[in-house]
């Protein structure tokens, strides 16, 4: 049965979404129909297609009572919009249907596990918030919330763990069981990822702690995901309140990859290393699925809470997802590259090789804001101080990627992209060029820039709200000369 709240959200979309100009959206990245989106949810396989839900507040470009928006795809590039899937229409989720996961059941139905939020005023007047885990089951379009909701509450938590920070279940099947990891704030005020198990995906029991933060990598750990990859086990999480550490971890809302081994029978995760998941500014709450051909594909919110007030004036939509990325482990590091399906949308190609760059130069045919471009840089004989790639550029605006070979540091800086907010606009991180050669792949889609360094060894994601007319790209060498190869494709969905 469709509740009044869900009906209202669906009608709101029907009425206003058609009036949003296509040019206000990216070409091939997921956005909400209208209004605000944050985390990707329920990224999963269902009946031969890939479904993606998202945290959604259709009524404004600000966060509000969370609904679940819904899209699906066959190739991760071309998406079909579906009606709003969940609305906060029950007592236990009246203040929001927060993040969660989804999977296909044996009987052909699709099951969603999400966090239901409700607030209650206590006798002393204070408002308390409760986060519980809930289930909804449906046919890929319409979902019924389970009458036994919530299926996990504060009663299932160790004493002292917070019911206010108990959220974001990611569900999967393993060893004949349904399992879910859920983020939680522990007694020491930091985070932990808890494991729960079930035989039928409706009745759940606690099964231990996968990993805990111990005040080391941020505090509360949000949006966990847990999966095997190339012989290792990977735990992804997005911590709040990180402290900066070298150039690997920045302060604030981060995104981590914890890698180790998993003894499924003993339910024991041995963490071996931790790395940043993305070295840019706008990346949070990543979630993965295993594609029908076995690839592990990740998608994330192409934003960060700290910056989410930096909105372009007048737009009716805010927030978009990253390009889905293929994950692998290489030399003990998580690597990520755009899904290979993107190649099928390569349009006009321009290539230049062995271009000697001394000052600043443009190259014939190399400009644009919707493109997939690979730039390889190497020294032209002697040393050089820096190489700079300027994009989304006109007389007034520029976003640049600068590489300093002495330190192997890459800097991406959008301070002059046209932004009017005084928050962080630059990131620096260490890269590992091979034989003095740095390879940068850049995917741009109107207001986004996703950078993949050295065949995906590092990814760095940025939103640049520069007017689209600023589409110049230039190559620049400082204190010496470089040789540059460029291969650029326009991207075309028609
Ligand atoms: C992460 C998050 C989740 C929560 C959701 C609410 O971005 O805070 O922990 O479920 O957003 O919209």
Short mmCIF file of C-alpha atoms and ligand atoms in Angstrom, two decimals:
data_model
loop_
_atom_site.label_atom_id
_atom_site.label_comp_id
_atom_site.label_asym_id
_atom_site.label_seq_id
_atom_site.Cartn_x
_atom_site.Cartn_y
_atom_site.Cartn_z
CA UNK A 1 0.00 0.00 0.00
CA UNK A 2 1.34 3.43 -0.90
CA UNK A 3 1.23 5.78 2.08
CA UNK A 4 0.12 9.38 1.81
CA UNK A 5 3.69 10.59 2.37
CA UNK A 6 5.09 8.38 -0.36
CA UNK A 7 2.30 9.34 -2.74
CA UNK A 8 2.97 12.99 -2.01
CA UNK A 9 6.68 12.60 -2.83
CA UNK A 10 5.90 10.73 -6.05
CA UNK A 11 3.38 13.35 -7.14
CA UNK A 12 5.83 16.13 -6.30
CA UNK A 13 8.37 14.49 -8.61
CA UNK A 14 5.80 13.96 -11.38
CA UNK A 15 4.89 17.63 -11.22
CA UNK A 16 8.29 19.31 -11.01
CA UNK A 17 10.99 16.98 -12.33
CA UNK A 18 9.99 17.41 -16.00
CA UNK A 19 10.65 21.17 -15.74
CA UNK A 20 14.28 20.83 -14.68
CA UNK A 21 16.43 21.64 -17.72
CA UNK A 22 18.61 18.71 -18.80
CA UNK A 23 21.63 21.04 -18.79
CA UNK A 24 21.25 21.53 -15.01
CA UNK A 25 22.23 17.90 -14.50
CA UNK A 26 25.42 16.05 -15.24
CA UNK A 27 25.22 13.94 -18.39
CA UNK A 28 26.02 10.50 -16.96
CA UNK A 29 26.21 10.84 -13.17
CA UNK A 30 23.21 10.04 -10.97
CA UNK A 31 21.27 12.95 -9.47
CA UNK A 32 17.99 13.02 -7.59
CA UNK A 33 14.84 13.83 -9.50
CA UNK A 34 14.66 17.17 -7.72
CA UNK A 35 15.95 18.56 -4.44
CA UNK A 36 18.68 17.17 -2.22
CA UNK A 37 20.48 13.82 -2.26
CA UNK A 38 23.20 12.29 -0.12
CA UNK A 39 24.45 8.72 0.39
CA UNK A 40 24.03 5.96 -2.19
CA UNK A 41 21.86 3.20 -0.73
CA UNK A 42 20.88 -0.35 -1.72
CA UNK A 43 23.39 -0.52 -4.58
CA UNK A 44 22.67 -4.09 -5.70
CA UNK A 45 21.81 -6.57 -8.42
CA UNK A 46 18.16 -7.26 -9.07
CA UNK A 47 16.64 -9.24 -11.92
CA UNK A 48 19.48 -8.71 -14.35
CA UNK A 49 19.83 -4.99 -13.63
CA UNK A 50 21.65 -2.81 -11.12
CA UNK A 51 19.56 -0.81 -8.67
CA UNK A 52 20.66 2.25 -6.80
CA UNK A 53 18.70 4.09 -4.14
CA UNK A 54 19.77 7.27 -2.44
CA UNK A 55 19.11 9.48 0.57
CA UNK A 56 16.60 11.95 -0.76
CA UNK A 57 14.76 15.11 0.24
CA UNK A 58 12.83 16.11 -2.86
CA UNK A 59 11.22 19.23 -1.39
CA UNK A 60 14.30 21.44 -1.12
CA UNK A 61 18.02 21.51 -1.87
CA UNK A 62 18.74 21.07 1.84
CA UNK A 63 18.82 17.87 3.89
CA UNK A 64 15.40 17.07 5.38
CA UNK A 65 13.30 14.05 6.42
CA UNK A 66 14.96 11.32 4.42
CA UNK A 67 13.17 9.39 1.68
CA UNK A 68 14.79 6.83 -0.63
CA UNK A 69 15.02 7.89 -4.28
CA UNK A 70 15.54 5.15 -6.85
CA UNK A 71 17.22 4.56 -10.22
CA UNK A 72 18.42 1.50 -12.11
CA UNK A 73 20.86 0.73 -14.91
CA UNK A 74 22.29 -2.04 -17.06
CA UNK A 75 25.69 -0.46 -17.65
CA UNK A 76 26.35 2.02 -14.79
CA UNK A 77 26.31 4.96 -17.22
CA UNK A 78 22.76 5.26 -18.51
CA UNK A 79 20.27 5.35 -15.65
CA UNK A 80 16.50 5.05 -15.57
CA UNK A 81 14.60 7.01 -12.96
CA UNK A 82 12.07 5.06 -10.85
CA UNK A 83 9.42 6.36 -8.42
CA UNK A 84 10.48 7.28 -4.88
CA UNK A 85 10.87 3.97 -3.02
CA UNK A 86 10.54 4.82 0.69
CA UNK A 87 9.06 7.71 2.65
CA UNK A 88 9.32 8.33 6.41
CA UNK A 89 5.73 7.25 6.99
CA UNK A 90 5.82 4.97 10.05
CA UNK A 91 6.19 5.74 13.71
CA UNK A 92 9.60 4.05 13.87
CA UNK A 93 10.99 5.95 10.83
CA UNK A 94 8.97 9.17 11.06
CA UNK A 95 12.14 11.28 11.23
CA UNK A 96 13.83 9.61 8.32
CA UNK A 97 14.59 6.46 6.35
CA UNK A 98 18.37 6.62 6.66
CA UNK A 99 20.99 4.71 4.70
CA UNK A 100 21.03 0.97 4.13
CA UNK A 101 21.48 -1.87 1.67
CA UNK A 102 19.43 -4.19 -0.52
CA UNK A 103 19.55 -7.63 -2.10
CA UNK A 104 17.49 -10.04 -4.17
CA UNK A 105 15.69 -12.81 -2.27
CA UNK A 106 15.34 -16.37 -3.60
CA UNK A 107 11.64 -15.82 -4.20
CA UNK A 108 12.40 -12.96 -6.63
CA UNK A 109 11.54 -10.11 -4.30
CA UNK A 110 13.92 -7.30 -3.43
CA UNK A 111 14.70 -6.72 0.23
CA UNK A 112 15.79 -3.39 1.65
CA UNK A 113 17.41 -3.01 5.06
CA UNK A 114 17.56 0.60 6.26
CA UNK A 115 17.79 2.72 9.38
CA UNK A 116 14.53 4.06 10.77
CA UNK A 117 14.88 7.22 12.83
CA UNK A 118 12.39 8.50 15.35
CA UNK A 119 12.57 11.22 17.96
CA UNK A 120 10.79 11.25 21.26
CA UNK A 121 10.40 13.90 23.93
CA UNK A 122 11.39 12.61 27.35
CA UNK A 123 9.66 13.51 30.60
CA UNK A 124 12.33 16.14 31.33
CA UNK A 125 11.60 17.84 28.00
CA UNK A 126 14.71 16.74 26.16
CA UNK A 127 14.30 15.22 22.73
CA UNK A 128 15.95 11.84 22.26
CA UNK A 129 16.63 10.22 18.91
CA UNK A 130 16.52 6.50 18.27
CA UNK A 131 18.01 4.75 15.30
CA UNK A 132 16.78 1.23 14.56
CA UNK A 133 17.20 -1.15 11.65
CA UNK A 134 14.15 -1.88 9.51
CA UNK A 135 13.14 -4.02 6.53
CA UNK A 136 11.03 -3.37 3.44
CA UNK A 137 10.33 -5.88 0.68
CA UNK A 138 9.20 -5.18 -2.86
CA UNK A 139 9.19 -5.86 -6.58
CA UNK A 140 11.79 -3.36 -7.75
CA UNK A 141 9.35 -0.43 -7.75
CA UNK A 142 6.99 -0.67 -4.77
CA UNK A 143 7.98 -1.74 -1.28
CA UNK A 144 6.06 -2.84 1.82
CA UNK A 145 7.60 -2.17 5.18
CA UNK A 146 7.78 -5.32 7.31
CA UNK A 147 5.13 -5.52 10.04
CA UNK A 148 7.75 -6.74 12.52
CA UNK A 149 9.84 -3.53 12.20
CA UNK A 150 12.16 -2.51 13.70
CA UNK A 151 14.23 -5.68 13.45
CA UNK A 152 17.23 -4.37 15.41
CA UNK A 153 17.04 -1.84 18.23
CA UNK A 154 19.07 -0.57 21.17
CA UNK A 155 18.26 -3.87 22.93
CA UNK A 156 20.60 -5.61 20.49
CA UNK A 157 23.52 -3.34 21.39
CA UNK A 158 26.20 -3.90 24.02
CA UNK A 159 25.60 -1.83 27.16
CA UNK A 160 26.87 1.72 26.74
CA UNK A 161 26.69 1.76 22.93
CA UNK A 162 24.63 4.59 21.48
CA UNK A 163 21.09 4.18 20.12
CA UNK A 164 21.42 7.63 18.58
CA UNK A 165 24.34 6.53 16.40
CA UNK A 166 23.31 3.08 15.23
CA UNK A 167 22.86 3.15 11.49
CA UNK A 168 23.54 2.28 7.86
CA UNK A 169 23.14 -1.51 7.59
CA UNK A 170 24.82 -3.13 4.59
CA UNK A 171 23.37 -6.57 3.97
CA UNK A 172 24.85 -9.54 2.09
CA UNK A 173 24.77 -13.34 2.05
CA UNK A 174 27.59 -15.49 3.32
CA UNK A 175 27.89 -19.10 4.49
CA UNK A 176 24.17 -19.72 4.15
CA UNK A 177 23.29 -16.73 6.31
CA UNK A 178 22.20 -13.18 5.83
CA UNK A 179 24.73 -10.86 7.36
CA UNK A 180 24.75 -7.11 7.93
CA UNK A 181 27.36 -4.66 9.14
CA UNK A 182 26.06 -1.59 10.97
CA UNK A 183 27.87 1.54 12.18
CA UNK A 184 27.65 2.36 15.88
CA UNK A 185 29.09 4.77 18.41
CA UNK A 186 30.72 2.91 21.27
CA UNK A 187 31.30 3.67 24.94
CA UNK A 188 34.60 5.47 24.27
CA UNK A 189 32.69 7.92 21.99
CA UNK A 190 34.37 6.55 18.87
CA UNK A 191 32.98 4.14 16.29
CA UNK A 192 32.66 0.44 15.63
CA UNK A 193 31.28 -1.73 12.88
CA UNK A 194 28.94 -4.33 14.34
CA UNK A 195 28.00 -7.62 12.69
CA UNK A 196 24.48 -9.08 12.76
CA UNK A 197 23.17 -12.35 11.35
CA UNK A 198 19.87 -13.80 10.29
CA UNK A 199 18.45 -16.96 8.73
CA UNK A 200 15.54 -15.24 6.98
CA UNK A 201 16.63 -11.57 6.74
CA UNK A 202 13.77 -10.67 9.10
CA UNK A 203 14.92 -11.98 12.49
CA UNK A 204 18.38 -10.75 13.40
CA UNK A 205 20.89 -11.50 16.14
CA UNK A 206 24.17 -9.82 17.17
CA UNK A 207 27.31 -11.62 15.94
CA UNK A 208 30.15 -9.51 17.28
CA UNK A 209 32.27 -6.57 16.23
CA UNK A 210 34.05 -6.50 12.87
CA UNK A 211 36.38 -3.64 13.74
CA UNK A 212 36.49 -0.67 16.04
CA UNK A 213 37.93 2.80 15.74
CA UNK A 214 39.39 3.27 19.25
CA UNK A 215 39.54 7.01 18.59
CA UNK A 216 42.16 6.50 15.92
CA UNK A 217 40.49 7.10 12.56
CA UNK A 218 37.82 9.65 13.33
CA UNK A 219 34.94 9.05 15.71
CA UNK A 220 31.58 7.62 14.62
CA UNK A 221 32.02 5.28 11.64
CA UNK A 222 29.19 5.68 9.15
CA UNK A 223 28.12 3.71 6.08
CA UNK A 224 30.14 0.48 6.33
CA UNK A 225 30.60 -2.03 3.52
CA UNK A 226 32.42 -5.35 3.87
CA UNK A 227 33.46 -7.65 1.04
CA UNK A 228 36.18 -9.94 -0.32
CA UNK A 229 38.46 -8.57 -3.03
CA UNK A 230 41.41 -10.23 -4.74
CA UNK A 231 42.19 -12.55 -1.82
CA UNK A 232 41.75 -9.89 0.87
CA UNK A 233 38.78 -8.64 2.87
CA UNK A 234 37.91 -4.98 2.61
CA UNK A 235 36.00 -2.85 5.09
CA UNK A 236 34.91 0.55 3.84
CA UNK A 237 33.61 3.17 6.20
CA UNK A 238 33.12 6.93 6.29
CA UNK A 239 34.24 8.33 9.63
CA UNK A 240 33.09 11.60 11.12
CA UNK A 241 35.56 13.90 12.89
CA UNK A 242 38.83 12.65 11.43
CA UNK A 243 42.12 14.22 12.46
CA UNK A 244 44.51 15.08 9.65
CA UNK A 245 47.52 12.77 9.39
CA UNK A 246 50.27 13.55 6.89
CA UNK A 247 48.90 13.76 3.38
CA UNK A 248 47.05 10.47 3.69
CA UNK A 249 44.13 11.49 5.91
CA UNK A 250 42.46 14.89 5.99
CA UNK A 251 40.43 16.38 8.81
CA UNK A 252 36.66 16.12 8.99
CA UNK A 253 34.49 13.64 7.10
CA UNK A 254 36.74 10.99 5.57
CA UNK A 255 36.39 7.76 3.64
CA UNK A 256 38.53 4.80 4.61
CA UNK A 257 39.54 1.47 3.19
CA UNK A 258 40.60 -1.02 5.86
CA UNK A 259 42.16 -4.14 4.40
CA UNK A 260 42.80 -7.45 6.08
CA UNK A 261 41.70 -11.05 6.34
CA UNK A 262 38.33 -12.46 7.36
CA UNK A 263 37.67 -15.72 9.11
CA UNK A 264 34.00 -16.08 8.33
CA UNK A 265 33.37 -19.05 10.66
CA UNK A 266 35.08 -17.37 13.61
CA UNK A 267 33.66 -13.99 12.56
CA UNK A 268 37.06 -12.41 12.94
CA UNK A 269 38.48 -9.59 10.84
CA UNK A 270 42.22 -9.01 11.14
CA UNK A 271 43.01 -5.52 9.94
CA UNK A 272 46.35 -5.21 8.17
CA UNK A 273 46.30 -1.72 6.73
CA UNK A 274 44.30 1.44 6.32
CA UNK A 275 44.30 3.88 3.42
CA UNK A 276 42.23 6.78 2.25
CA UNK A 277 39.57 5.78 -0.21
CA UNK A 278 39.65 9.03 -2.14
CA UNK A 279 42.06 11.96 -1.92
CA UNK A 280 39.68 14.67 -3.10
CA UNK A 281 37.20 16.90 -1.32
CA UNK A 282 33.87 15.55 -2.48
CA UNK A 283 33.58 11.88 -1.69
CA UNK A 284 31.60 10.19 1.08
CA UNK A 285 29.50 7.17 2.07
CA UNK A 286 30.80 4.76 -0.59
CA UNK A 287 28.87 1.57 -1.25
CA UNK A 288 29.66 -1.42 -3.49
CA UNK A 289 28.00 -4.29 -5.30
CA UNK A 290 29.33 -7.37 -6.98
CA UNK A 291 28.35 -7.15 -10.63
CA UNK A 292 26.94 -10.12 -12.54
CA UNK A 293 30.38 -10.66 -14.12
CA UNK A 294 32.11 -10.70 -10.72
CA UNK A 295 33.57 -7.17 -10.66
CA UNK A 296 33.33 -5.22 -7.40
CA UNK A 297 31.86 -1.81 -8.28
CA UNK A 298 31.83 1.18 -5.93
CA UNK A 299 29.77 4.36 -6.00
CA UNK A 300 29.79 7.26 -3.53
CA UNK A 301 28.13 10.58 -2.80
CA UNK A 302 30.12 13.18 -4.75
CA UNK A 303 29.95 15.65 -1.87
CA UNK A 304 31.09 16.10 1.66
CA UNK A 305 28.96 17.31 4.56
CA UNK A 306 31.29 20.19 5.40
CA UNK A 307 30.90 21.61 1.90
CA UNK A 308 27.28 20.82 1.33
CA UNK A 309 26.28 24.44 1.88
CA UNK A 310 28.33 25.46 -1.17
CA UNK A 311 25.43 25.22 -3.55
CA UNK A 312 25.10 26.91 -6.91
CA UNK A 313 22.53 29.70 -6.83
CA UNK A 314 19.12 28.97 -8.23
CA UNK A 315 19.52 25.25 -8.94
CA UNK A 316 16.61 22.97 -8.01
CA UNK A 317 18.88 19.97 -7.56
CA UNK A 318 21.78 19.39 -5.22
CA UNK A 319 24.13 16.44 -4.96
CA UNK A 320 25.23 13.74 -7.34
CA UNK A 321 26.93 10.35 -7.22
CA UNK A 322 30.45 9.55 -8.38
CA UNK A 323 30.99 7.54 -11.49
CA UNK A 324 30.79 3.84 -10.55
CA UNK A 325 34.34 2.54 -10.20
CA UNK A 326 35.87 -0.92 -10.54
CA UNK A 327 37.90 -1.95 -7.52
CA UNK A 328 40.95 -4.16 -7.36
CA UNK A 329 43.95 -4.70 -5.11
CA UNK A 330 47.37 -4.06 -6.64
CA UNK A 331 50.65 -4.08 -4.71
CA UNK A 332 48.69 -4.19 -1.46
CA UNK A 333 46.68 -1.05 -2.28
CA UNK A 334 43.09 -0.57 -3.26
CA UNK A 335 42.95 0.72 -6.83
CA UNK A 336 39.92 2.12 -8.58
CA UNK A 337 39.13 3.01 -12.15
CA UNK A 338 36.00 4.15 -13.97
CA UNK A 339 33.76 1.24 -14.99
CA UNK A 340 34.88 -0.03 -18.38
CA UNK A 341 31.36 0.57 -19.70
CA UNK A 342 32.30 4.25 -19.96
CA UNK A 343 34.47 3.43 -22.98
CA UNK A 344 31.37 2.61 -25.01
CA UNK A 345 30.37 6.28 -24.72
CA UNK A 346 33.63 7.64 -26.04
CA UNK A 347 32.86 10.10 -28.83
CA UNK A 348 35.27 12.25 -30.79
CA UNK A 349 38.93 11.46 -30.04
CA UNK A 350 41.84 13.90 -30.02
CA UNK A 351 45.39 12.73 -29.36
CA UNK A 352 48.76 14.43 -29.12
CA UNK A 353 52.01 12.78 -28.23
CA UNK A 354 55.44 13.93 -27.14
CA UNK A 355 54.35 17.55 -26.88
CA UNK A 356 57.14 19.69 -25.43
CA UNK A 357 55.61 22.01 -22.83
CA UNK A 358 57.68 24.89 -21.46
CA UNK A 359 55.34 27.78 -20.51
CA UNK A 360 51.55 27.51 -20.65
CA UNK A 361 49.98 26.13 -23.79
CA UNK A 362 46.66 24.97 -25.20
CA UNK A 363 46.51 22.02 -27.55
CA UNK A 364 44.30 21.86 -30.64
CA UNK A 365 41.00 20.10 -29.93
CA UNK A 366 41.66 19.75 -26.20
CA UNK A 367 38.95 21.58 -24.27
CA UNK A 368 35.55 20.78 -22.79
CA UNK A 369 33.63 19.97 -19.64
CA UNK A 370 32.25 16.53 -20.50
CA UNK A 371 35.19 14.34 -21.30
CA UNK A 372 37.47 11.43 -20.50
CA UNK A 373 41.09 12.48 -20.88
CA UNK A 374 44.39 10.78 -20.08
CA UNK A 375 47.51 12.89 -19.72
CA UNK A 376 50.97 11.38 -19.33
CA UNK A 377 53.80 13.63 -18.19
CA UNK A 378 57.54 12.97 -18.15
CA UNK A 379 60.64 15.12 -17.88
CA UNK A 380 62.01 16.50 -21.15
CA UNK A 381 65.65 15.89 -20.37
CA UNK A 382 66.45 17.87 -17.21
CA UNK A 383 64.51 18.48 -14.01
CA UNK A 384 61.46 20.69 -13.79
CA UNK A 385 59.82 22.37 -10.83
CA UNK A 386 56.16 21.65 -11.53
CA UNK A 387 53.67 20.53 -14.15
CA UNK A 388 50.24 22.09 -14.13
CA UNK A 389 47.07 21.03 -15.84
CA UNK A 390 44.44 23.79 -15.86
CA UNK A 391 40.82 22.85 -16.49
CA UNK A 392 37.38 24.52 -16.44
CA UNK A 393 39.27 27.68 -17.30
CA UNK A 394 38.46 31.09 -18.72
CA UNK A 395 39.83 34.55 -17.92
CA UNK A 396 38.19 34.45 -14.51
CA UNK A 397 38.07 30.79 -13.46
CA UNK A 398 40.49 27.93 -13.18
CA UNK A 399 40.82 24.62 -11.35
CA UNK A 400 44.28 23.17 -11.50
CA UNK A 401 46.10 19.93 -10.89
CA UNK A 402 49.74 20.57 -10.12
CA UNK A 403 52.48 17.99 -9.81
CA UNK A 404 55.79 18.67 -8.11
CA UNK A 405 58.24 15.90 -8.97
CA UNK A 406 60.70 16.66 -6.17
CA UNK A 407 58.21 15.62 -3.51
CA UNK A 408 55.91 13.49 -5.72
CA UNK A 409 53.03 15.63 -4.53
CA UNK A 410 49.90 16.28 -6.50
CA UNK A 411 47.76 19.28 -5.64
CA UNK A 412 44.24 19.87 -6.86
CA UNK A 413 43.00 23.40 -6.24
CA UNK A 414 39.57 24.79 -7.02
CA UNK A 415 39.89 28.06 -5.04
CA UNK A 416 39.25 30.00 -8.26
CA UNK A 417 36.49 27.80 -9.65
CA UNK A 418 33.87 30.45 -8.87
CA UNK A 419 33.02 29.26 -5.37
CA UNK A 420 31.82 31.88 -2.87
CA UNK A 421 32.33 29.88 0.32
CA UNK A 422 35.41 29.98 2.48
CA UNK A 423 35.93 26.29 3.11
CA UNK A 424 38.69 23.92 2.02
CA UNK A 425 39.22 24.08 -1.75
CA UNK A 426 42.50 22.24 -2.21
CA UNK A 427 43.98 18.89 -1.42
CA UNK A 428 47.51 17.59 -1.71
CA UNK A 429 48.49 13.96 -1.78
CA UNK A 430 51.49 11.80 -2.51
CA UNK A 431 51.61 9.90 -5.80
CA UNK A 432 53.96 7.23 -7.11
CA UNK A 433 55.07 7.96 -10.66
CA UNK A 434 56.68 5.10 -12.54
CA UNK A 435 60.13 5.81 -13.99
CA UNK A 436 59.52 9.52 -13.60
CA UNK A 437 56.28 9.28 -15.56
CA UNK A 438 52.96 10.43 -14.10
CA UNK A 439 49.68 9.31 -15.62
CA UNK A 440 46.50 11.24 -14.92
CA UNK A 441 43.06 10.21 -16.10
CA UNK A 442 40.41 12.88 -15.74
CA UNK A 443 36.71 12.31 -16.10
CA UNK A 444 34.68 15.51 -16.19
CA UNK A 445 30.92 15.80 -16.34
CA UNK A 446 29.90 19.47 -16.25
CA UNK A 447 30.50 20.24 -12.55
CA UNK A 448 32.57 17.28 -11.51
CA UNK A 449 36.15 16.24 -11.87
CA UNK A 450 37.24 12.72 -11.01
CA UNK A 451 40.94 12.16 -11.16
CA UNK A 452 42.60 8.74 -11.35
CA UNK A 453 46.36 8.81 -10.87
CA UNK A 454 48.68 6.10 -12.19
CA UNK A 455 46.06 3.65 -13.43
CA UNK A 456 43.77 4.10 -10.48
CA UNK A 457 46.35 3.87 -7.72
CA UNK A 458 44.68 6.95 -6.27
CA UNK A 459 41.40 8.66 -7.00
CA UNK A 460 40.54 12.24 -6.09
CA UNK A 461 37.06 13.66 -6.55
CA UNK A 462 36.00 17.30 -6.78
CA UNK A 463 32.90 19.31 -7.55
CA UNK A 464 33.59 22.52 -9.49
CA UNK A 465 30.61 24.82 -9.88
CA UNK A 466 32.30 26.82 -12.61
CA UNK A 467 30.02 28.06 -15.41
CA UNK A 468 30.13 25.54 -18.22
CA UNK A 469 31.34 28.14 -20.69
CA UNK A 470 34.73 27.98 -18.92
CA UNK A 471 35.95 24.98 -20.87
CA UNK A 472 39.54 25.77 -21.70
CA UNK A 473 42.25 23.27 -20.79
CA UNK A 474 45.91 24.22 -20.72
CA UNK A 475 49.21 22.51 -19.99
CA UNK A 476 51.95 24.29 -18.14
CA UNK A 477 55.51 23.63 -17.07
CA UNK A 478 57.23 25.65 -14.36
CA UNK A 479 60.99 25.78 -13.93
CA UNK A 480 61.83 23.46 -16.81
CA UNK A 481 60.17 21.49 -19.57
CA UNK A 482 58.03 18.36 -19.76
CA UNK A 483 56.89 16.02 -22.46
CA UNK A 484 53.19 15.35 -22.52
CA UNK A 485 50.92 12.77 -24.19
CA UNK A 486 47.23 13.52 -24.29
CA UNK A 487 44.31 11.37 -25.32
CA UNK A 488 40.92 13.00 -25.00
CA UNK A 489 37.46 11.65 -25.73
CA UNK A 490 34.25 13.58 -25.67
CA UNK A 491 31.52 11.62 -23.92
CA UNK A 492 28.27 11.21 -25.68
CA UNK A 493 25.08 9.53 -24.48
CA UNK A 494 23.00 9.95 -27.64
C1 LIG B 1 26.06 9.68 6.09
C2 LIG B 1 24.77 9.77 6.88
C3 LIG B 1 24.37 8.36 7.31
C4 LIG B 1 22.90 8.50 7.49
C5 LIG B 1 22.52 9.44 6.39
C6 LIG B 1 21.38 10.36 6.72
O1 LIG B 1 26.20 10.63 5.11
O2 LIG B 1 24.92 10.61 7.98
O3 LIG B 1 25.06 7.91 8.45
O4 LIG B 1 22.25 7.27 7.38
O5 LIG B 1 23.67 10.21 6.11
O6 LIG B 1 20.94 11.03 5.60
#
